[in-house]
Amino acid sequence: MFSFLLRRVVAALGTLLLSSVMVFLAVQALPGDVATQVLGRDATPDAVAALRKQMGLDQPAWERYADWIKGALHGDFGTSLVTTKPVGGEVAQYLGNSALIAVVTVLFAVTGSVVLGVVAGLYRDRWPDHLISTVSLVGMSVPEFVVATVLVLAFSVTVPVLPAVVLYGPGAGVGQLLPAVWLPAAALAIVMAAYIVRMARTSVIDVMASEYVTTARLKGLTTWRVVTRHALPSALLPTLHVIALNVAWLVGGVAVVENVFNYPGIGKLMLTSVQNRDLPVIQAIALISAVVYVVCNLAADLGSMALNPKLRTRGGRIR
Amino acid sequence: MSPLMPETSHGTAPAAAGIPRRSVLTTAAAAVAALGGSAALTGCSGAASASPSRAVPTHGPAGRPDRGGTLRIARPPASDAETLDPASALSAYEYLGALYNRLVRIAPDGTVAPDLAESWEPDAKATTWTFRLRRGVTFHDGRAFTSADAAYTLRHILAKATASPQAPVLSPLVDPGRLRTPDAHTLVVPLKSPHAEFPSLLTHYNCYVVPEGSAGSIGRTGIGTGPFRLASFTAAGPGRVTAYADHWAGRPVLDAIDFYTVADMQARSNALLAGQVDLLSQTNLDFATARVVAASDRATIARAENAQWYVLPMLTTEKPFTDPRVRQAMKLAYDPAHILKAALQGAGTAGWDNPVPPNDPAHIATHPAHDPEKARHLLKRAGHERLAVDLYTSSYDPIFTPMALAYQESAGRAGIRIRVKTAAADSYYTQIWMKKPLMATYWYTGRPVDQLLNQVFRGGSSYNETAWSDKEFDALLDRARREIDEGRRRELYGQAQTLVVERGGAITPMFADRLVGISRKVRGYAEHGFEFDYLHIGLKGA
């Protein structure tokens, strides 16, 4: 168990370093640098020179990157080239706003989809199953920004109960952001839930057909007891992985949806930073995304072990 | 597996010499925008055949506003580093007209009108200009406005550290060390060379007057003499200005204006449709979205007539556009009326390759007629009988691609093969503009004729997007500057326009009306060029 964890942590650190290098190279490959991007059409040679000086861009890029890595190892993520604010504080603020969406999304998506998936599995090939499967297939196929736009039209324009966009900046309080969280969270939850529903349904069907469930039924246990005590723990195992991967996907999905809602979150910060070629900010966000991804995968594996006694003894992993 | 994250961007490029930043989502939202945003659901497509007059109103609601109220404006951010310093390339454009005044401004008829200067006169040779300044004007911090502030403002624009986009326009003319202030209400500007149109150069939105000694703080304080004073400001975030009761021209109608920053154009229109904001600034709604807005019971469309001009600049330093016959053929080959109809549903004016707007007093209306046969003939003589060129476009502005496709079709009838290529929006103005031989772009109208021709067409100017360098044209501009007689000066600017049309590299198919989304409660909205009437705009029943 301990050696397994150690291996995973070392792999995770490698992943982080590699992603940081890849992001750096990708940003270097983008046309334009931060000074020309920020000035756009006003990027006359004089103006660009003045801005570069102001941003301290006179050092070569890889040297600045090396400095950034050194700082990052000490927990100092440098300052944004554009706003000159410390990256750490800025990213934390936006991240907190996104966490609000993420928590609501995961709560909705996970509870809703597990329930729906189990119902679909238990009523296999009957109308509840058909209904749930069809709807989740639609949810899967429609991109999140379309879902978001439809939700805006329904709940902000036609029946104006929720705000269509967030008009506050990143410094907004939870109270100000709360009304604006529901639509982006719903948009993400719909897309995310579709995958989990299908996985939950499949594994419930598999488990319900297994021998030990048949045995439990023959013992005369009620259906409810069979499902909750015998079938569900095994059925949720493969579902956990899908949930974890979907939570990791949230990091990306959130960028698209936050833009539609002008939500001051990490996704929107990433968009503007990439457009501005603001390397320190992009790097910090990339690291956070990678951490989320690694942690989600690790959590999925540990969860599998906790639910599967066979794995705990062998210390192996489901492939 | 989970959906892949579409790659998105909302390219915001600054107002180059007044190109406002517009935000675009390259993939995701662009797809929705292509469906007309909310029109995606109402089933109307971008290629509307209805006449614009029927589908989209030509002006906002008429009538007078009530006194008071707070107007909510959604705006694109200038950049994450935007500032309230009017002279900066990163100034937060919407705040400027509310907080500050200039010495002079542009009247709706295109002439130079008084603002903080009540009158101005040149000497006999137009080498020295004297401005008589308004008395009894105060800054928001209570200080009296004097000639020292006016002189300081000019020096601040010209200072190297400011890196103002207007500095290259003024520095060849003004020596900051020679400005004179004989008394508190007189500013004397000696010029390095005669310039009979000099005051028009001070109408630019980089030329708002700031208090003496404020260079280090003005970006945050926003202290000016304008109708509103700053209550709060966050770069690329929300901000608020409140009515300044002691404003020299009287108190504005509104009590306050809230500015909200919304980078994505789609999100901006959604905010208007949902009743969260009252006006979309620097936003030219595409026709499909405009129809949805006009059909809403909360919002409608107002127009800023001929607010933008669209250009397909040919780089005259790149083959085949080095040959003036090819440039002429590219212009004669297409029909502006076709592009106006296809790309703008007629909401604008045909440009006929003359960038000087129709309402400018110096505008000349004569132009060669659309003549595809002559275009073929010219190409044959130039040895480019089967001319095929790439035309770059992007989702930076919703009109670029429709315009490029309409040009492709129109020029195709004259045998010119255009290949339309789409580039990324976020690096469009750093990688494509002034680098590719042919591309689609636009400018906001509102520059006085002298600044327009010198800034965009004069050899060596940093905004000369066609890299055109024509000695005869440059000499005409110099002569016009020395010409004291207004009639003769206009004639010279007319000749200069003729050269731009006949020899220059800019294909200018059209001027476009800006379709401005406003709430149905808004009254007294008036905007032309870079002039927004902050004094008289208000709300009804708010």
XYZ file of C-alpha atoms in Angstrom, chain B:
542
model
C -14.195 9.638 -22.803
C -15.156 13.103 -21.748
C -15.665 15.888 -24.238
C -12.522 17.548 -25.391
C -12.112 21.137 -24.431
C -12.693 23.264 -27.489
C -9.910 25.751 -27.939
C -11.351 29.162 -27.377
C -10.173 32.692 -27.441
C -11.703 36.111 -27.417
C -9.156 38.133 -29.244
C -9.171 41.575 -27.885
C -6.983 43.950 -29.706
C -6.782 47.514 -28.725
C -8.226 50.429 -30.456
C -5.516 51.056 -32.866
C -5.895 54.568 -33.495
C -9.286 53.999 -32.315
C -10.037 50.522 -33.228
C -12.001 49.450 -30.343
C -11.389 46.085 -28.924
C -13.913 43.533 -29.879
C -14.111 40.163 -28.370
C -14.490 37.004 -30.250
C -14.681 33.395 -29.373
C -12.969 31.570 -32.137
C -14.661 28.255 -31.951
C -17.294 27.571 -29.421
C -19.119 30.819 -29.180
C -18.375 31.698 -32.749
C -20.364 28.681 -33.731
C -23.247 29.930 -31.679
C -22.718 33.456 -32.896
C -22.793 32.198 -36.441
C -26.218 30.897 -35.648
C -26.976 34.350 -34.426
C -26.530 33.489 -30.791
C -29.980 33.233 -29.508
C -31.133 33.095 -33.087
C -29.923 29.545 -32.965
C -33.199 28.800 -31.310
C -35.494 31.125 -33.108
C -34.385 29.556 -36.328
C -33.321 32.671 -38.124
C -30.075 32.429 -39.974
C -27.330 34.947 -40.516
C -28.086 35.196 -44.186
C -31.256 37.125 -43.665
C -32.871 38.279 -46.823
C -35.308 40.603 -45.130
C -34.683 44.278 -45.659
C -32.835 45.722 -42.692
C -35.314 48.502 -42.279
C -38.013 45.937 -41.675
C -36.058 43.703 -39.335
C -33.907 46.136 -37.398
C -34.936 49.650 -36.336
C -32.937 52.539 -37.731
C -32.782 54.433 -34.446
C -33.441 53.983 -30.759
C -36.603 55.040 -28.900
C -37.497 58.718 -29.305
C -38.503 61.086 -26.515
C -36.927 62.721 -23.494
C -35.428 60.869 -20.551
C -36.430 61.375 -16.923
C -33.906 63.067 -14.663
C -31.725 60.763 -12.593
C -31.268 57.028 -12.745
C -28.269 54.796 -13.333
C -27.305 53.632 -16.804
C -25.595 50.229 -16.988
C -23.102 49.871 -19.819
C -21.402 46.617 -20.841
C -18.024 47.113 -22.471
C -15.155 45.011 -23.755
C -11.986 45.382 -21.680
C -9.159 47.360 -23.240
C -6.771 44.885 -21.633
C -6.143 43.418 -18.207
C -3.790 46.332 -17.696
C -6.238 49.035 -18.755
C -5.915 52.480 -17.247
C -7.838 55.754 -16.961
C -4.924 57.704 -18.425
C -6.483 59.040 -21.639
C -3.133 59.321 -23.404
C -2.266 55.639 -22.917
C -2.633 52.950 -25.579
C -4.487 50.935 -22.916
C -7.009 53.575 -21.871
C -10.459 52.374 -20.802
C -12.257 54.101 -23.679
C -15.808 54.365 -22.265
C -14.695 56.179 -19.115
C -12.839 58.921 -20.981
C -15.780 60.877 -22.394
C -17.566 60.668 -19.046
C -14.640 61.836 -16.903
C -12.763 64.294 -19.110
C -13.032 67.027 -21.715
C -10.742 67.891 -24.596
C -9.867 71.369 -25.811
C -11.916 70.689 -28.942
C -14.255 67.976 -30.146
C -15.889 66.915 -33.405
C -19.436 68.104 -34.079
C -21.955 65.801 -35.806
C -21.344 67.671 -39.085
C -17.654 66.753 -38.935
C -16.374 70.218 -38.041
C -14.145 71.028 -35.054
C -16.252 72.382 -32.178
C -15.412 74.033 -28.817
C -15.000 71.997 -25.664
C -12.601 73.436 -23.053
C -11.317 75.896 -25.657
C -13.914 78.507 -26.595
C -12.083 79.762 -29.651
C -8.792 79.291 -31.458
C -6.987 81.083 -34.253
C -3.806 80.563 -36.258
C -1.316 83.254 -37.183
C -1.058 84.279 -40.836
C 0.985 81.214 -41.797
C -0.690 78.679 -39.511
C 2.587 78.080 -37.682
C 1.322 79.254 -34.290
C -2.090 78.456 -32.838
C -3.649 80.373 -29.957
C -6.413 78.717 -27.912
C -8.674 80.853 -25.672
C -9.801 78.632 -22.830
C -13.144 78.487 -21.054
C -13.333 80.217 -17.653
C -14.993 78.867 -14.519
C -14.182 75.239 -15.270
C -13.202 73.040 -12.325
C -11.670 69.598 -12.025
C -13.494 67.014 -9.897
C -11.126 67.717 -7.006
C -12.210 71.377 -7.007
C -9.100 72.825 -8.659
C -9.659 75.426 -11.354
C -8.773 74.412 -14.908
C -6.143 76.720 -16.415
C -3.850 76.918 -19.423
C -1.166 75.161 -17.341
C -3.278 71.992 -17.355
C -3.790 72.239 -21.120
C -0.051 72.638 -21.731
C 0.730 69.822 -19.299
C -1.694 67.511 -21.122
C 0.111 68.070 -24.419
C 3.495 67.452 -22.779
C 2.120 64.293 -21.160
C 0.937 62.951 -24.536
C 4.326 63.694 -26.081
C 6.386 62.231 -23.203
C 8.237 59.104 -24.299
C 7.263 57.271 -21.121
C 3.574 57.643 -21.959
C 4.001 55.822 -25.318
C 0.754 57.417 -26.511
C -0.601 56.331 -29.906
C -1.258 60.014 -30.601
C 2.383 60.994 -29.953
C 3.571 60.057 -33.472
C 0.811 62.319 -34.853
C 1.680 65.344 -32.710
C 5.445 65.065 -32.170
C 6.403 66.115 -35.731
C 4.426 69.323 -35.108
C 4.649 70.233 -31.439
C 7.781 70.948 -29.413
C 6.695 70.471 -25.782
C 9.361 72.891 -24.589
C 7.984 75.773 -26.679
C 4.368 75.743 -25.440
C 3.426 79.140 -23.951
C 0.800 80.139 -21.411
C 0.717 83.983 -21.433
C -2.177 83.922 -18.953
C -4.393 81.418 -17.151
C -6.828 81.175 -20.052
C -4.584 81.330 -23.100
C -2.521 78.518 -24.577
C -0.111 79.257 -27.423
C 1.145 76.309 -29.471
C 4.027 77.128 -31.841
C 4.318 74.431 -34.522
C 7.467 73.029 -36.114
C 5.769 73.359 -39.518
C 2.569 75.106 -40.676
C -0.649 73.206 -40.115
C -3.988 74.796 -40.928
C -5.933 71.798 -39.534
C -3.938 71.469 -36.323
C -6.883 71.803 -33.861
C -8.575 68.785 -35.477
C -5.678 66.630 -34.254
C -6.581 67.519 -30.663
C -10.040 65.959 -31.015
C -8.543 62.467 -30.674
C -9.557 60.462 -27.595
C -5.955 60.401 -26.392
C -6.143 64.191 -26.004
C -8.492 64.491 -23.006
C -7.251 67.150 -20.584
C -5.732 65.967 -17.294
C -4.647 68.105 -14.317
C -1.093 69.416 -14.176
C 1.346 67.000 -12.555
C -1.030 64.036 -12.649
C 0.927 61.668 -14.915
C 1.722 59.286 -12.075
C -1.792 59.073 -10.666
C -4.292 59.871 -13.433
C -4.558 56.205 -14.448
C -6.207 55.474 -11.095
C -7.869 58.750 -10.087
C -9.572 59.741 -13.330
C -9.779 63.373 -12.191
C -11.019 65.442 -15.105
C -13.473 68.232 -15.892
C -16.122 65.970 -17.435
C -19.808 65.498 -16.588
C -19.127 62.515 -14.321
C -16.576 61.896 -11.581
C -14.999 58.569 -10.716
C -16.551 56.529 -7.910
C -14.699 53.261 -8.557
C -12.622 51.594 -11.248
C -11.177 48.108 -11.635
C -9.023 47.273 -14.641
C -10.973 44.807 -16.814
C -13.641 44.785 -14.097
C -16.640 46.789 -12.936
C -16.598 50.527 -12.237
C -18.894 53.450 -11.560
C -19.020 57.173 -12.290
C -21.436 59.628 -10.646
C -22.845 62.931 -11.887
C -20.578 65.944 -11.286
C -22.947 68.695 -10.167
C -20.448 71.498 -10.856
C -19.780 70.464 -14.463
C -19.262 73.594 -16.561
C -21.928 72.628 -19.113
C -24.485 71.759 -16.420
C -25.309 68.566 -14.598
C -25.820 65.435 -16.736
C -29.297 63.857 -16.930
C -28.174 60.625 -15.244
C -27.178 60.252 -11.591
C -24.609 57.592 -12.359
C -23.242 55.139 -14.909
C -22.160 51.614 -14.022
C -19.584 50.143 -16.380
C -19.371 46.367 -16.538
C -16.631 44.520 -18.374
C -17.831 41.597 -20.459
C -15.178 40.227 -22.777
C -17.292 37.842 -24.811
C -19.606 39.498 -27.337
C -22.158 36.726 -26.997
C -22.253 37.167 -23.223
C -22.650 40.923 -23.736
C -25.780 40.468 -25.848
C -27.135 37.915 -23.387
C -26.736 40.452 -20.569
C -28.750 42.974 -22.599
C -31.474 40.446 -23.464
C -31.718 39.439 -19.810
C -32.136 43.081 -18.759
C -28.895 43.154 -16.770
C -27.405 46.045 -18.760
C -28.827 48.951 -20.788
C -26.251 49.542 -23.517
C -23.536 47.582 -25.315
C -20.529 49.750 -26.000
C -18.052 49.132 -28.858
C -20.213 46.263 -30.025
C -21.328 45.977 -33.604
C -23.964 43.274 -33.365
C -24.077 40.930 -36.301
C -27.325 41.169 -38.204
C -28.846 37.944 -36.881
C -28.225 38.883 -33.261
C -29.498 42.399 -33.944
C -32.783 40.946 -35.152
C -33.133 38.899 -31.985
C -32.410 41.991 -29.864
C -34.878 44.106 -31.846
C -37.566 41.459 -31.343
C -37.081 41.412 -27.575
C -39.460 43.351 -25.367
C -36.617 44.601 -23.151
C -34.082 45.758 -25.710
C -33.903 47.288 -29.150
C -31.352 48.499 -31.684
C -30.021 51.996 -32.210
C -27.607 52.869 -34.968
C -24.404 54.803 -35.129
C -24.428 55.644 -38.841
C -21.326 54.789 -40.870
C -19.487 54.191 -37.595
C -16.992 51.771 -39.093
C -15.242 51.421 -42.397
C -14.187 48.063 -43.657
C -11.023 47.568 -45.662
C -9.227 44.886 -47.619
C -5.738 46.399 -47.518
C -3.378 45.225 -50.270
C 0.244 45.393 -49.169
C 1.779 47.506 -51.918
C 5.226 46.131 -51.091
C 4.175 42.523 -51.854
C 3.623 40.966 -55.267
C 1.313 41.192 -57.171
C 0.152 44.384 -55.450
C 3.376 46.228 -56.208
C 1.820 46.882 -59.647
C -0.679 49.776 -59.490
C -2.596 48.243 -62.415
C -3.276 45.127 -60.335
C -4.464 47.307 -57.447
C -6.772 49.209 -59.768
C -8.104 45.963 -61.213
C -8.812 44.595 -57.723
C -10.951 47.686 -57.100
C -12.723 47.859 -60.458
C -13.464 44.135 -60.359
C -15.897 44.111 -57.462
C -19.262 45.734 -56.887
C -19.481 47.536 -53.516
C -23.262 47.401 -53.646
C -23.080 43.605 -53.717
C -20.790 43.469 -50.669
C -22.904 46.004 -48.801
C -25.962 43.863 -49.376
C -24.338 40.484 -48.729
C -22.218 41.356 -45.694
C -24.301 44.101 -44.060
C -27.821 43.525 -45.382
C -27.549 47.103 -46.634
C -26.954 48.639 -43.188
C -24.310 51.107 -44.310
C -22.993 53.048 -47.291
C -20.961 51.869 -50.279
C -17.375 53.014 -49.825
C -16.057 53.077 -53.407
C -12.524 52.706 -52.010
C -12.551 56.151 -50.405
C -11.966 55.932 -46.634
C -13.066 59.507 -45.921
C -16.591 59.151 -44.512
C -19.554 60.570 -46.476
C -20.439 63.046 -43.698
C -16.931 64.543 -43.605
C -16.932 68.060 -45.085
C -13.879 67.112 -47.184
C -15.428 63.934 -48.627
C -15.489 63.727 -52.424
C -18.175 61.630 -54.046
C -16.583 61.039 -57.449
C -15.138 57.604 -58.124
C -14.544 55.222 -61.039
C -17.529 52.984 -61.795
C -17.579 49.225 -61.187
C -16.031 47.833 -64.401
C -15.083 44.120 -64.455
C -14.162 44.297 -68.142
C -11.658 47.061 -67.524
C -10.315 45.065 -64.589
C -9.709 42.061 -66.862
C -8.002 44.304 -69.385
C -5.711 45.853 -66.753
C -4.733 42.455 -65.389
C -3.944 41.234 -68.886
C -1.671 44.211 -69.455
C 0.005 43.637 -66.114
C 0.626 39.993 -67.009
C -1.701 38.616 -64.336
C -4.460 37.279 -66.523
C -5.199 34.390 -64.146
C -4.748 36.273 -60.906
C -5.237 34.103 -57.806
C -4.618 35.514 -54.311
C -5.179 34.527 -50.677
C -7.471 36.732 -48.615
C -7.090 36.360 -44.837
C -9.973 36.763 -42.451
C -10.801 35.794 -38.863
C -13.676 35.686 -36.415
C -12.292 38.845 -34.776
C -15.232 40.770 -36.197
C -18.471 39.159 -37.404
C -18.388 41.084 -40.699
C -14.889 40.053 -41.867
C -15.772 36.652 -43.277
C -19.063 37.636 -44.952
C -17.215 40.563 -46.536
C -14.357 38.332 -47.729
C -16.784 35.829 -49.241
C -18.803 38.569 -50.919
C -15.623 40.043 -52.388
C -14.557 36.588 -53.562
C -17.843 36.165 -55.380
C -17.933 39.650 -56.854
C -14.305 39.676 -58.040
C -14.742 36.132 -59.317
C -16.996 37.489 -62.044
C -14.018 39.494 -63.316
C -11.907 36.337 -63.390
C -9.980 36.988 -60.166
C -9.683 33.887 -57.994
C -9.730 34.665 -54.273
C -8.889 31.968 -51.722
C -10.400 32.921 -48.360
C -8.216 31.775 -45.451
C -9.236 31.957 -41.827
C -6.620 32.905 -39.217
C -6.739 32.889 -35.416
C -8.547 35.872 -33.955
C -6.288 36.476 -30.974
C -3.121 37.033 -32.972
C -4.849 38.496 -36.031
C -3.541 42.012 -35.467
C -0.041 40.916 -34.544
C 0.505 38.238 -37.217
C -1.788 38.937 -40.182
C -2.431 42.679 -40.301
C 0.369 44.500 -42.188
C 2.067 41.127 -42.778
C -0.146 39.248 -45.258
C -0.586 40.769 -48.738
C -4.395 40.782 -48.504
C -6.643 40.606 -45.453
C -9.900 41.915 -43.960
C -9.930 44.664 -41.357
C -11.857 47.689 -40.143
C -11.482 51.046 -38.459
C -13.813 53.226 -36.451
C -14.691 56.419 -38.292
C -14.278 59.697 -36.445
C -10.790 60.793 -37.397
C -10.648 64.233 -38.991
C -9.554 64.067 -42.623
C -5.994 65.307 -42.010
C -5.308 62.746 -39.297
C -6.990 59.947 -41.269
C -5.008 60.494 -44.457
C -1.712 61.110 -42.667
C -2.042 58.255 -40.209
C -3.258 55.513 -42.516
C -1.953 56.482 -45.970
C 1.139 58.635 -45.585
C 4.429 56.930 -46.450
C 6.170 55.643 -43.325
C 3.287 56.124 -40.890
C 3.084 53.335 -38.321
C -0.588 52.673 -39.135
C -0.060 52.641 -42.902
C -1.603 49.220 -43.411
C -0.977 49.103 -47.171
C 2.671 50.252 -46.843
C 1.765 52.644 -49.656
C 4.308 55.356 -50.250
C 3.453 57.937 -52.867
C 5.465 61.141 -53.019
C 2.789 63.058 -54.882
C 0.195 62.108 -52.279
C 2.465 63.032 -49.361
C 3.250 66.382 -51.000
C -0.481 67.075 -51.391
C -0.986 66.505 -47.663
C 1.886 68.892 -46.889
C 0.439 71.518 -49.202
C -2.987 71.142 -47.622
C -1.471 71.715 -44.190
C 0.117 74.960 -45.356
C -3.031 76.153 -47.138
C -4.817 78.821 -45.080
C -7.820 79.125 -47.419
C -10.389 76.574 -46.381
C -11.920 76.091 -49.835
C -8.564 75.458 -51.473
C -7.511 73.216 -48.616
C -10.589 71.078 -49.103
C -9.783 70.833 -52.792
C -6.321 69.521 -51.942
C -7.765 66.902 -49.567
C -10.125 65.999 -52.411
C -7.187 65.447 -54.768
C -5.504 63.353 -52.111
C -8.620 61.155 -51.878
C -8.583 60.737 -55.658
C -5.019 59.413 -55.429
C -5.993 57.004 -52.651
C -8.856 55.698 -54.776
C -6.869 55.429 -58.020
C -3.398 54.369 -56.868
C -3.567 53.361 -53.216
C -3.673 49.842 -51.825
C -6.861 50.019 -49.774
C -9.982 48.328 -51.108
C -12.713 50.049 -49.097
C -15.996 48.325 -49.917
C -18.204 50.025 -47.358
C -18.982 52.065 -44.310
C -21.071 50.105 -41.827
C -23.700 51.370 -39.441
C -22.932 50.105 -35.979
C -25.944 48.165 -34.712
C -25.944 49.164 -31.056
C -27.933 47.101 -28.571
C -29.767 49.331 -26.072
C -32.520 48.886 -23.522
C -35.967 50.177 -24.510
C -35.748 52.513 -21.484
C -32.783 54.436 -22.885
C -33.498 57.919 -24.280
C -31.210 60.485 -25.849
C -28.532 58.055 -27.041
C -26.277 59.883 -29.506
C -22.906 58.726 -30.766
C -20.827 59.607 -33.794
C -17.203 58.758 -34.398
C -15.507 58.861 -31.015
C -18.074 61.259 -29.574
C -20.611 59.857 -27.112
C -23.135 62.262 -25.580
C -22.825 61.553 -21.856
C -24.665 64.748 -20.910
C -28.058 64.042 -22.449
C -28.391 60.276 -22.364
C -30.871 59.046 -19.756
C -33.601 56.576 -18.930
C -37.365 56.715 -19.129
C -39.304 55.253 -16.225
C -36.229 53.708 -14.682
